[in-house]
Amino acid sequence: MTAANGLQSASRQSVLLGIVAASAKTPELDLPAGSGKGKRVVILGAGIAGLVAAWELSQAGWDCVVLEASGRVGGRNLTVRGGDILQEGALRQKVCFDQDDYLYANLGPARIPHHHRALLGYCKAFDIALEVFTNDNRAALFHNSQGFAGKPVRARHVMTDVRGYVSELLAKAVDRGALDQELTDEDKERILKMLKEFGGLKAERLAYEGSNRAGYQGRDNAGVAGGGEPEAPLDFRELLTSDFWNYKLHFSHFLNQSPTLFQPIGGMDAIPRAFEKRIGHLVRLDCHVQQLRRTNTGVRIVCRNTQGTTEIVEGNFVICTIPTPVLKDIPNDFSSKTRNAIQSIEFNESLKIAFQARRRFWEEDQAIYGGISWTDQDITQIWYPANGYHQEKGVVIGAYIWDREPGLRYARMTGTERLKQALAEGEYLHPGYAAEMECGVSRAWGNVPLQKGAWARKTEEAAAVLREPDGPFYFAGSQITALTAWQEGAVLSAHAALNRIHARSVAD
Amino acid sequence: MTAANGLQSASRQSVLLGIVAASAKTPELDLPAGSGKGKRVVILGAGIAGLVAAWELSQAGWDCVVLEASGRVGGRNLTVRGGDILQEGALRQKVCFDQDDYLYANLGPARIPHHHRALLGYCKAFDIALEVFTNDNRAALFHNSQGFAGKPVRARHVMTDVRGYVSELLAKAVDRGALDQELTDEDKERILKMLKEFGGLKAERLAYEGSNRAGYQGRDNAGVAGGGEPEAPLDFRELLTSDFWNYKLHFSHFLNQSPTLFQPIGGMDAIPRAFEKRIGHLVRLDCHVQQLRRTNTGVRIVCRNTQGTTEIVEGNFVICTIPTPVLKDIPNDFSSKTRNAIQSIEFNESLKIAFQARRRFWEEDQAIYGGISWTDQDITQIWYPANGYHQEKGVVIGAYIWDREPGLRYARMTGTERLKQALAEGEYLHPGYAAEMECGVSRAWGNVPLQKGAWARKTEEAAAVLREPDGPFYFAGSQITALTAWQEGAVLSAHAALNRIHARSVAD
């Protein structure tokens, strides 16, 4: 639908869905109590998908077991705290943070959008206390090394000016009659009124001359006597040639990035811990899957622990959540279609670096409370902690990289080199940055043998294959959903697998 | 500066202030320890301005006393909890909320912008724990009784579509050459790229055809298999004729409304309570000022308590924070210029209504976590609690009215009538709303004898007069600042008065 069509069609009103329909919950899992009598499900992987599957199956009276290769539950849901050991292939890092509740880093998922209802449902059911995660902070910084003399500018300054210039240009075009084929005189009058508000155009002559929405020069607010000069508008051509408009400018408009977002108080691993508290007894840690085999009645999983002891686990069904880059190398009885799909889903090289700062300079010096600054350097983003406000110290995410090339560059470095380089890049946003940092830790997900990547790149065709069971093998994990990288995808994928297993079990 | 100028002037780059300057703190109070030896300041009013003045004076060794007419500190900073008695002239309401920490209502100020550094400075100094206040929630509702069949639409739907249509129209105008006098070919190419991103235009033909930024039809997110149909675009003409673009659409772009914002955990009155804990002994409650007189050496304040006992309090200076609508009727020795200024500052009729809901239906049914819905009805806004997420109950602000006519309409009603009417208006946003509410309480600030209004309307000329002392009389309160209605204004006004008193005291 175009603006022109929209204006001409009053019938469009009928498409307006009732709010109730629009807010309908995600399809509910339907696994009746007692439905699984005599059936056993083997779940591979104790990440979010595996934990959800085990919880729901056990609640409905099914027999199930979770085989987890690592020594902990949670998978890529990983929160690190002072004293933790972080192994990444050969690289061994000891987390250096002080031992305070608020000093932690979520090195995997770190935010929960308000419409991720299935995940939030477990947070509610398990009494996991949530706090708001600030994604969009207008005080945070945009930095492009090619623009504005390489100096960072405030997000609110960029956002205000872009809206101002866009409004000015459209107002001029409307005023000149350039859109007369789309707009009636009445429309034009209304649009001009709207644009003045939308863009903060002050003058009658439809010009953007800056706005106090961008802040005041040399100060943060209007102060006692008020006013002062608003920040001078940024040069429009520099705004266009900067990369600010690419992604950053409308980041909080993406459905999964729009407010409200949450984080569990004390760390994202509150979620796997809540599951573990309830079904930890169903999880066998340190159990590396060696083979996935079909039998006459179902499946046989061969598993070896770190001491080299082999175990056979049998069941009627498998729910396999092993990341495809790992799964593809495990001997199995999958169909060739399934194998090809697994082979084709690639994971990305995402990397996070977390630093403990001796002083919350972002708050003290710049009134940045939470949120994300952006840069065109490899580190891509700096996240300010959305907790511990006004405390002495804080843990900053000093790099969150997901593009391939910078991800690979950082992944190839030693732990020490990564920290040094990330600090150097941070200096462009915060002069003095490196000196404020006490220590750091990094995680290149691509280097972790049991993960081999942070999340699946979009490969919808292959994912669609894996959403279908292959005999007794069912797949789950965000990797087979449209919500790849999101815990919600993991939850929904587990629900979908369970619904299918149940339906088949009833049909049998 | 216009877009055209901006494009042509590279020298604009020089106006870019360093971030450090832009984030400079508010002018610091300079009241050296021991500076006030032998001097006594009488402070009138124990609201935020009076408390700040008393705290700072006592810290610097001055002798001071605070005369407060009511039985509590905080002034319009008012948090109510179950069991509280709320007196509003003859109207007496008992707050009916359950006795849980998270069930309270801030009937005065309720949010603290991140750049209100002076106020946040006290929060930090006094260890007042803060949590994020969600102002802009894209899941909240916009409702206009004249548009979209009178049905509410999601904020994200309106915001996404307006940006889409604006981008489409500008892209078309650029494409047609309507802005060739402003734009080079290279600019045009860049602008078109930017607009596609900015507006979520998907097609090559520069049309806005809806975007999943608005959400998906009948569901909240992409789900397992992904995609589905994005919400159909709202009719552009209806968007123009609705009042959505007036204020609401760019609310979070206003400097004082932009993220990050905070609230103290447990209620805004954590702030006055923190002051009271430290300087409560300096405050005389229930002391109604009857006269403000000059003497040879300073001032004489005549004060009467609720039992009718008269007291005389003398000092070298007065800091008067009494709201001007109250102050204008107290006999005084002010100059005629001061009197005229006081007379001319009017307060508005703001009113808040808070309801306790038996169930957090906004979260459960619609995934609205905090934030504000808007309507063109008298209630103006509904605020969803930014605390107690996933608890059973919650306190909703069911009306926050600041326009004159609706404010007066509601102020004239009985307490019961207000609740009934606000519930009826809420039904348009949330069918079933009234039945979910257990009880409510209202506050019409204009009816409170000691306040006579919620905050000063803008009367900058008069405020400027009152920022100058009138002999020994100094004025404070947000009413004399550009940050009227904001606690930050109260703090800064107190700092300004103290700086002046100190300077004069040194000069004497």
PDB file of C-alpha atoms in Angstrom, chain A residues 99-304:
ATOM      1  CA  GLN A  99      32.319 -10.053  43.761  1.00  0.00           C
ATOM      2  CA  ASP A 100      29.251  -7.834  43.804  1.00  0.00           C
ATOM      3  CA  ASP A 101      25.800  -8.870  42.666  1.00  0.00           C
ATOM      4  CA  TYR A 102      25.566  -6.107  40.111  1.00  0.00           C
ATOM      5  CA  LEU A 103      28.944  -6.780  38.493  1.00  0.00           C
ATOM      6  CA  TYR A 104      28.283  -9.406  35.877  1.00  0.00           C
ATOM      7  CA  ALA A 105      28.168  -9.685  32.110  1.00  0.00           C
ATOM      8  CA  ASN A 106      25.640 -11.450  29.901  1.00  0.00           C
ATOM      9  CA  LEU A 107      27.919 -12.787  27.157  1.00  0.00           C
ATOM     10  CA  GLY A 108      25.055 -14.464  25.356  1.00  0.00           C
ATOM     11  CA  PRO A 109      21.509 -13.101  25.139  1.00  0.00           C
ATOM     12  CA  ALA A 110      21.046  -9.936  27.147  1.00  0.00           C
ATOM     13  CA  ARG A 111      17.589  -8.555  26.454  1.00  0.00           C
ATOM     14  CA  ILE A 112      14.008  -9.765  26.370  1.00  0.00           C
ATOM     15  CA  PRO A 113      11.524  -7.871  24.183  1.00  0.00           C
ATOM     16  CA  HIS A 114       8.131  -7.300  25.770  1.00  0.00           C
ATOM     17  CA  HIS A 115       6.361  -9.382  23.134  1.00  0.00           C
ATOM     18  CA  HIS A 116       8.452 -12.497  23.682  1.00  0.00           C
ATOM     19  CA  ARG A 117       5.532 -13.879  25.605  1.00  0.00           C
ATOM     20  CA  ALA A 118       6.559 -17.505  25.803  1.00  0.00           C
ATOM     21  CA  LEU A 119       9.867 -16.687  27.479  1.00  0.00           C
ATOM     22  CA  LEU A 120       8.269 -14.041  29.677  1.00  0.00           C
ATOM     23  CA  GLY A 121       5.674 -16.621  30.632  1.00  0.00           C
ATOM     24  CA  TYR A 122       8.415 -18.740  32.211  1.00  0.00           C
ATOM     25  CA  CYS A 123       9.880 -15.680  33.919  1.00  0.00           C
ATOM     26  CA  LYS A 124       6.482 -15.069  35.455  1.00  0.00           C
ATOM     27  CA  ALA A 125       5.825 -18.698  36.350  1.00  0.00           C
ATOM     28  CA  PHE A 126       9.248 -19.051  37.960  1.00  0.00           C
ATOM     29  CA  ASP A 127       9.177 -15.665  39.745  1.00  0.00           C
ATOM     30  CA  ILE A 128      12.235 -14.376  37.929  1.00  0.00           C
ATOM     31  CA  ALA A 129      12.462 -10.698  38.833  1.00  0.00           C
ATOM     32  CA  LEU A 130      12.854  -8.449  35.811  1.00  0.00           C
ATOM     33  CA  GLU A 131      14.144  -4.942  35.325  1.00  0.00           C
ATOM     34  CA  VAL A 132      13.977  -2.719  32.278  1.00  0.00           C
ATOM     35  CA  PHE A 133      16.800  -3.051  29.792  1.00  0.00           C
ATOM     36  CA  THR A 134      17.480   0.325  28.194  1.00  0.00           C
ATOM     37  CA  ASN A 135      18.140  -0.264  24.523  1.00  0.00           C
ATOM     38  CA  ASP A 136      17.484   3.208  23.153  1.00  0.00           C
ATOM     39  CA  ASN A 137      19.163   5.940  25.177  1.00  0.00           C
ATOM     40  CA  ARG A 138      19.149   9.325  23.471  1.00  0.00           C
ATOM     41  CA  ALA A 139      22.168  10.373  25.494  1.00  0.00           C
ATOM     42  CA  ALA A 140      24.295   7.598  23.998  1.00  0.00           C
ATOM     43  CA  LEU A 141      26.736   8.269  21.183  1.00  0.00           C
ATOM     44  CA  PHE A 142      26.958   7.778  17.447  1.00  0.00           C
ATOM     45  CA  HIS A 143      30.497   7.680  16.150  1.00  0.00           C
ATOM     46  CA  ASN A 144      31.650   7.498  12.580  1.00  0.00           C
ATOM     47  CA  SER A 145      35.350   7.894  11.972  1.00  0.00           C
ATOM     48  CA  GLN A 146      34.653   9.581   8.611  1.00  0.00           C
ATOM     49  CA  GLY A 147      32.135  12.149   9.827  1.00  0.00           C
ATOM     50  CA  PHE A 148      31.958  15.108  12.179  1.00  0.00           C
ATOM     51  CA  ALA A 149      35.730  15.270  12.508  1.00  0.00           C
ATOM     52  CA  GLY A 150      35.692  11.735  13.858  1.00  0.00           C
ATOM     53  CA  LYS A 151      34.006  12.931  17.036  1.00  0.00           C
ATOM     54  CA  PRO A 152      31.014  11.183  18.549  1.00  0.00           C
ATOM     55  CA  VAL A 153      27.677  12.967  18.610  1.00  0.00           C
ATOM     56  CA  ARG A 154      24.735  12.351  20.871  1.00  0.00           C
ATOM     57  CA  ALA A 155      21.999  10.060  19.558  1.00  0.00           C
ATOM     58  CA  ARG A 156      19.357  12.685  20.319  1.00  0.00           C
ATOM     59  CA  HIS A 157      21.258  15.214  18.249  1.00  0.00           C
ATOM     60  CA  VAL A 158      21.364  12.969  15.208  1.00  0.00           C
ATOM     61  CA  MET A 159      17.774  11.795  15.590  1.00  0.00           C
ATOM     62  CA  THR A 160      16.369  15.273  16.075  1.00  0.00           C
ATOM     63  CA  ASP A 161      18.258  16.733  13.149  1.00  0.00           C
ATOM     64  CA  VAL A 162      17.422  13.948  10.700  1.00  0.00           C
ATOM     65  CA  ARG A 163      13.722  14.286  11.496  1.00  0.00           C
ATOM     66  CA  GLY A 164      14.027  18.032  11.199  1.00  0.00           C
ATOM     67  CA  TYR A 165      15.701  17.944   7.799  1.00  0.00           C
ATOM     68  CA  VAL A 166      13.401  15.253   6.437  1.00  0.00           C
ATOM     69  CA  SER A 167      10.409  17.290   7.568  1.00  0.00           C
ATOM     70  CA  GLU A 168      11.796  20.466   6.089  1.00  0.00           C
ATOM     71  CA  LEU A 169      12.455  18.882   2.730  1.00  0.00           C
ATOM     72  CA  LEU A 170       9.053  17.244   2.529  1.00  0.00           C
ATOM     73  CA  ALA A 171       7.348  20.439   3.638  1.00  0.00           C
ATOM     74  CA  LYS A 172       9.108  22.340   0.869  1.00  0.00           C
ATOM     75  CA  ALA A 173       8.165  19.753  -1.706  1.00  0.00           C
ATOM     76  CA  VAL A 174       4.538  19.816  -0.587  1.00  0.00           C
ATOM     77  CA  ASP A 175       4.569  23.593  -0.586  1.00  0.00           C
ATOM     78  CA  ARG A 176       5.896  23.589  -4.151  1.00  0.00           C
ATOM     79  CA  GLY A 177       3.130  21.325  -5.344  1.00  0.00           C
ATOM     80  CA  ALA A 178       5.430  18.397  -6.109  1.00  0.00           C
ATOM     81  CA  LEU A 179       2.971  15.976  -4.558  1.00  0.00           C
ATOM     82  CA  ASP A 180      -0.251  17.433  -5.887  1.00  0.00           C
ATOM     83  CA  GLN A 181      -1.124  14.201  -7.632  1.00  0.00           C
ATOM     84  CA  GLU A 182      -1.189  12.475  -4.225  1.00  0.00           C
ATOM     85  CA  LEU A 183      -2.527  15.235  -2.014  1.00  0.00           C
ATOM     86  CA  THR A 184      -5.589  17.440  -1.851  1.00  0.00           C
ATOM     87  CA  ASP A 185      -5.318  21.004  -0.579  1.00  0.00           C
ATOM     88  CA  GLU A 186      -6.716  19.874   2.718  1.00  0.00           C
ATOM     89  CA  ASP A 187      -4.177  17.046   2.947  1.00  0.00           C
ATOM     90  CA  LYS A 188      -1.391  19.488   2.225  1.00  0.00           C
ATOM     91  CA  GLU A 189      -2.469  21.796   5.000  1.00  0.00           C
ATOM     92  CA  ARG A 190      -2.613  18.922   7.462  1.00  0.00           C
ATOM     93  CA  ILE A 191       0.708  17.477   6.370  1.00  0.00           C
ATOM     94  CA  LEU A 192       2.426  20.798   6.855  1.00  0.00           C
ATOM     95  CA  LYS A 193       1.002  21.053  10.358  1.00  0.00           C
ATOM     96  CA  MET A 194       2.080  17.530  11.096  1.00  0.00           C
ATOM     97  CA  LEU A 195       5.587  18.038   9.738  1.00  0.00           C
ATOM     98  CA  LYS A 196       6.111  21.083  11.912  1.00  0.00           C
ATOM     99  CA  GLU A 197       5.373  18.961  14.952  1.00  0.00           C
ATOM    100  CA  PHE A 198       7.080  15.824  13.710  1.00  0.00           C
ATOM    101  CA  GLY A 199      10.291  17.561  12.771  1.00  0.00           C
ATOM    102  CA  GLY A 200      10.350  20.317  15.348  1.00  0.00           C
ATOM    103  CA  LEU A 201      10.194  22.989  12.648  1.00  0.00           C
ATOM    104  CA  LYS A 202       9.785  26.245  14.450  1.00  0.00           C
ATOM    105  CA  ALA A 203       9.649  28.908  11.814  1.00  0.00           C
ATOM    106  CA  GLU A 204       6.697  29.691   9.593  1.00  0.00           C
ATOM    107  CA  ARG A 205       8.952  29.350   6.578  1.00  0.00           C
ATOM    108  CA  LEU A 206       9.162  25.582   7.034  1.00  0.00           C
ATOM    109  CA  ALA A 207      12.850  25.542   7.825  1.00  0.00           C
ATOM    110  CA  TYR A 208      14.584  23.313  10.312  1.00  0.00           C
ATOM    111  CA  GLU A 209      16.705  25.631  12.394  1.00  0.00           C
ATOM    112  CA  GLY A 210      17.609  23.300  15.221  1.00  0.00           C
ATOM    113  CA  SER A 211      15.534  22.240  18.173  1.00  0.00           C
ATOM    114  CA  ASN A 212      15.980  21.976  21.893  1.00  0.00           C
ATOM    115  CA  ARG A 213      14.979  18.325  21.446  1.00  0.00           C
ATOM    116  CA  ALA A 214      18.655  17.913  20.577  1.00  0.00           C
ATOM    117  CA  GLY A 215      19.658  19.491  23.881  1.00  0.00           C
ATOM    118  CA  TYR A 216      21.223  22.843  24.684  1.00  0.00           C
ATOM    119  CA  GLN A 217      24.703  23.960  23.831  1.00  0.00           C
ATOM    120  CA  GLY A 218      27.130  23.266  26.617  1.00  0.00           C
ATOM    121  CA  ARG A 219      24.534  22.036  29.077  1.00  0.00           C
ATOM    122  CA  ASP A 220      22.060  19.261  29.567  1.00  0.00           C
ATOM    123  CA  ASN A 221      18.781  21.019  30.169  1.00  0.00           C
ATOM    124  CA  ALA A 222      17.002  24.319  30.180  1.00  0.00           C
ATOM    125  CA  GLY A 223      18.307  25.217  33.627  1.00  0.00           C
ATOM    126  CA  VAL A 224      16.885  27.876  35.903  1.00  0.00           C
ATOM    127  CA  ALA A 225      16.446  30.752  33.516  1.00  0.00           C
ATOM    128  CA  GLY A 226      15.684  28.521  30.595  1.00  0.00           C
ATOM    129  CA  GLY A 227      16.476  28.437  27.001  1.00  0.00           C
ATOM    130  CA  GLY A 228      19.976  29.116  25.950  1.00  0.00           C
ATOM    131  CA  GLU A 229      20.906  28.031  22.473  1.00  0.00           C
ATOM    132  CA  PRO A 230      19.788  24.622  21.261  1.00  0.00           C
ATOM    133  CA  GLU A 231      22.551  22.479  19.863  1.00  0.00           C
ATOM    134  CA  ALA A 232      23.409  23.771  16.407  1.00  0.00           C
ATOM    135  CA  PRO A 233      22.068  21.449  13.729  1.00  0.00           C
ATOM    136  CA  LEU A 234      24.509  18.925  12.376  1.00  0.00           C
ATOM    137  CA  ASP A 235      25.473  19.366   8.780  1.00  0.00           C
ATOM    138  CA  PHE A 236      22.912  17.530   6.669  1.00  0.00           C
ATOM    139  CA  ARG A 237      25.404  16.363   4.081  1.00  0.00           C
ATOM    140  CA  GLU A 238      27.577  14.880   6.802  1.00  0.00           C
ATOM    141  CA  LEU A 239      24.544  13.126   8.220  1.00  0.00           C
ATOM    142  CA  LEU A 240      23.886  11.645   4.807  1.00  0.00           C
ATOM    143  CA  THR A 241      27.458  10.531   4.258  1.00  0.00           C
ATOM    144  CA  SER A 242      27.824   9.135   7.760  1.00  0.00           C
ATOM    145  CA  ASP A 243      26.527   5.630   8.323  1.00  0.00           C
ATOM    146  CA  PHE A 244      24.219   6.804  11.108  1.00  0.00           C
ATOM    147  CA  TRP A 245      21.087   6.366   9.021  1.00  0.00           C
ATOM    148  CA  ASN A 246      22.046   2.771   8.345  1.00  0.00           C
ATOM    149  CA  TYR A 247      20.431   0.720  11.098  1.00  0.00           C
ATOM    150  CA  LYS A 248      21.270   2.915  14.098  1.00  0.00           C
ATOM    151  CA  LEU A 249      18.801   5.685  13.464  1.00  0.00           C
ATOM    152  CA  HIS A 250      15.796   3.391  13.496  1.00  0.00           C
ATOM    153  CA  PHE A 251      17.173   0.624  15.703  1.00  0.00           C
ATOM    154  CA  SER A 252      14.483   1.041  18.350  1.00  0.00           C
ATOM    155  CA  HIS A 253      11.837   0.799  15.627  1.00  0.00           C
ATOM    156  CA  PHE A 254      12.679  -2.815  14.900  1.00  0.00           C
ATOM    157  CA  LEU A 255      10.064  -5.043  16.462  1.00  0.00           C
ATOM    158  CA  ASN A 256      12.575  -6.980  18.541  1.00  0.00           C
ATOM    159  CA  GLN A 257      14.449  -3.878  19.674  1.00  0.00           C
ATOM    160  CA  SER A 258      11.570  -1.601  20.593  1.00  0.00           C
ATOM    161  CA  PRO A 259      10.718  -0.635  24.154  1.00  0.00           C
ATOM    162  CA  THR A 260       9.857  -2.130  26.566  1.00  0.00           C
ATOM    163  CA  LEU A 261      12.707  -4.655  26.927  1.00  0.00           C
ATOM    164  CA  PHE A 262      13.772  -6.540  30.055  1.00  0.00           C
ATOM    165  CA  GLN A 263      16.649  -8.312  31.699  1.00  0.00           C
ATOM    166  CA  PRO A 264      16.463 -10.587  34.722  1.00  0.00           C
ATOM    167  CA  ILE A 265      17.820  -8.852  37.803  1.00  0.00           C
ATOM    168  CA  GLY A 266      21.280 -10.246  38.572  1.00  0.00           C
ATOM    169  CA  GLY A 267      21.972 -11.833  35.195  1.00  0.00           C
ATOM    170  CA  MET A 268      20.292 -13.583  32.284  1.00  0.00           C
ATOM    171  CA  ASP A 269      21.271 -16.991  33.665  1.00  0.00           C
ATOM    172  CA  ALA A 270      18.494 -16.579  36.216  1.00  0.00           C
ATOM    173  CA  ILE A 271      16.426 -18.278  33.512  1.00  0.00           C
ATOM    174  CA  PRO A 272      18.405 -21.533  33.077  1.00  0.00           C
ATOM    175  CA  ARG A 273      18.968 -21.580  36.838  1.00  0.00           C
ATOM    176  CA  ALA A 274      15.239 -21.470  37.438  1.00  0.00           C
ATOM    177  CA  PHE A 275      14.787 -24.464  35.165  1.00  0.00           C
ATOM    178  CA  GLU A 276      17.741 -26.249  36.730  1.00  0.00           C
ATOM    179  CA  LYS A 277      16.260 -25.821  40.189  1.00  0.00           C
ATOM    180  CA  ARG A 278      13.176 -27.692  39.006  1.00  0.00           C
ATOM    181  CA  ILE A 279      14.547 -30.286  36.583  1.00  0.00           C
ATOM    182  CA  GLY A 280      18.284 -30.363  37.213  1.00  0.00           C
ATOM    183  CA  HIS A 281      17.928 -34.023  38.204  1.00  0.00           C
ATOM    184  CA  LEU A 282      16.934 -34.853  34.622  1.00  0.00           C
ATOM    185  CA  VAL A 283      20.136 -33.395  33.159  1.00  0.00           C
ATOM    186  CA  ARG A 284      23.306 -35.439  32.636  1.00  0.00           C
ATOM    187  CA  LEU A 285      26.186 -32.998  32.351  1.00  0.00           C
ATOM    188  CA  ASP A 286      29.528 -33.726  30.635  1.00  0.00           C
ATOM    189  CA  CYS A 287      27.861 -36.122  28.261  1.00  0.00           C
ATOM    190  CA  HIS A 288      29.119 -35.739  24.698  1.00  0.00           C
ATOM    191  CA  VAL A 289      26.844 -37.222  22.084  1.00  0.00           C
ATOM    192  CA  GLN A 290      28.830 -39.584  19.816  1.00  0.00           C
ATOM    193  CA  GLN A 291      26.109 -41.110  17.693  1.00  0.00           C
ATOM    194  CA  LEU A 292      22.408 -40.613  16.980  1.00  0.00           C
ATOM    195  CA  ARG A 293      20.891 -43.926  15.848  1.00  0.00           C
ATOM    196  CA  ARG A 294      17.485 -45.254  14.896  1.00  0.00           C
ATOM    197  CA  THR A 295      16.150 -48.443  16.480  1.00  0.00           C
ATOM    198  CA  ASN A 296      13.001 -50.468  15.898  1.00  0.00           C
ATOM    199  CA  THR A 297      11.178 -48.612  18.648  1.00  0.00           C
ATOM    200  CA  GLY A 298      12.855 -45.259  18.506  1.00  0.00           C
ATOM    201  CA  VAL A 299      16.366 -44.014  19.093  1.00  0.00           C
ATOM    202  CA  ARG A 300      19.673 -44.942  20.612  1.00  0.00           C
ATOM    203  CA  ILE A 301      22.077 -42.182  21.641  1.00  0.00           C
ATOM    204  CA  VAL A 302      25.692 -42.990  22.320  1.00  0.00           C
ATOM    205  CA  CYS A 303      27.211 -40.596  24.764  1.00  0.00           C
ATOM    206  CA  ARG A 304      30.690 -40.320  26.261  1.00  0.00           C
TER     207      ARG A 304
END
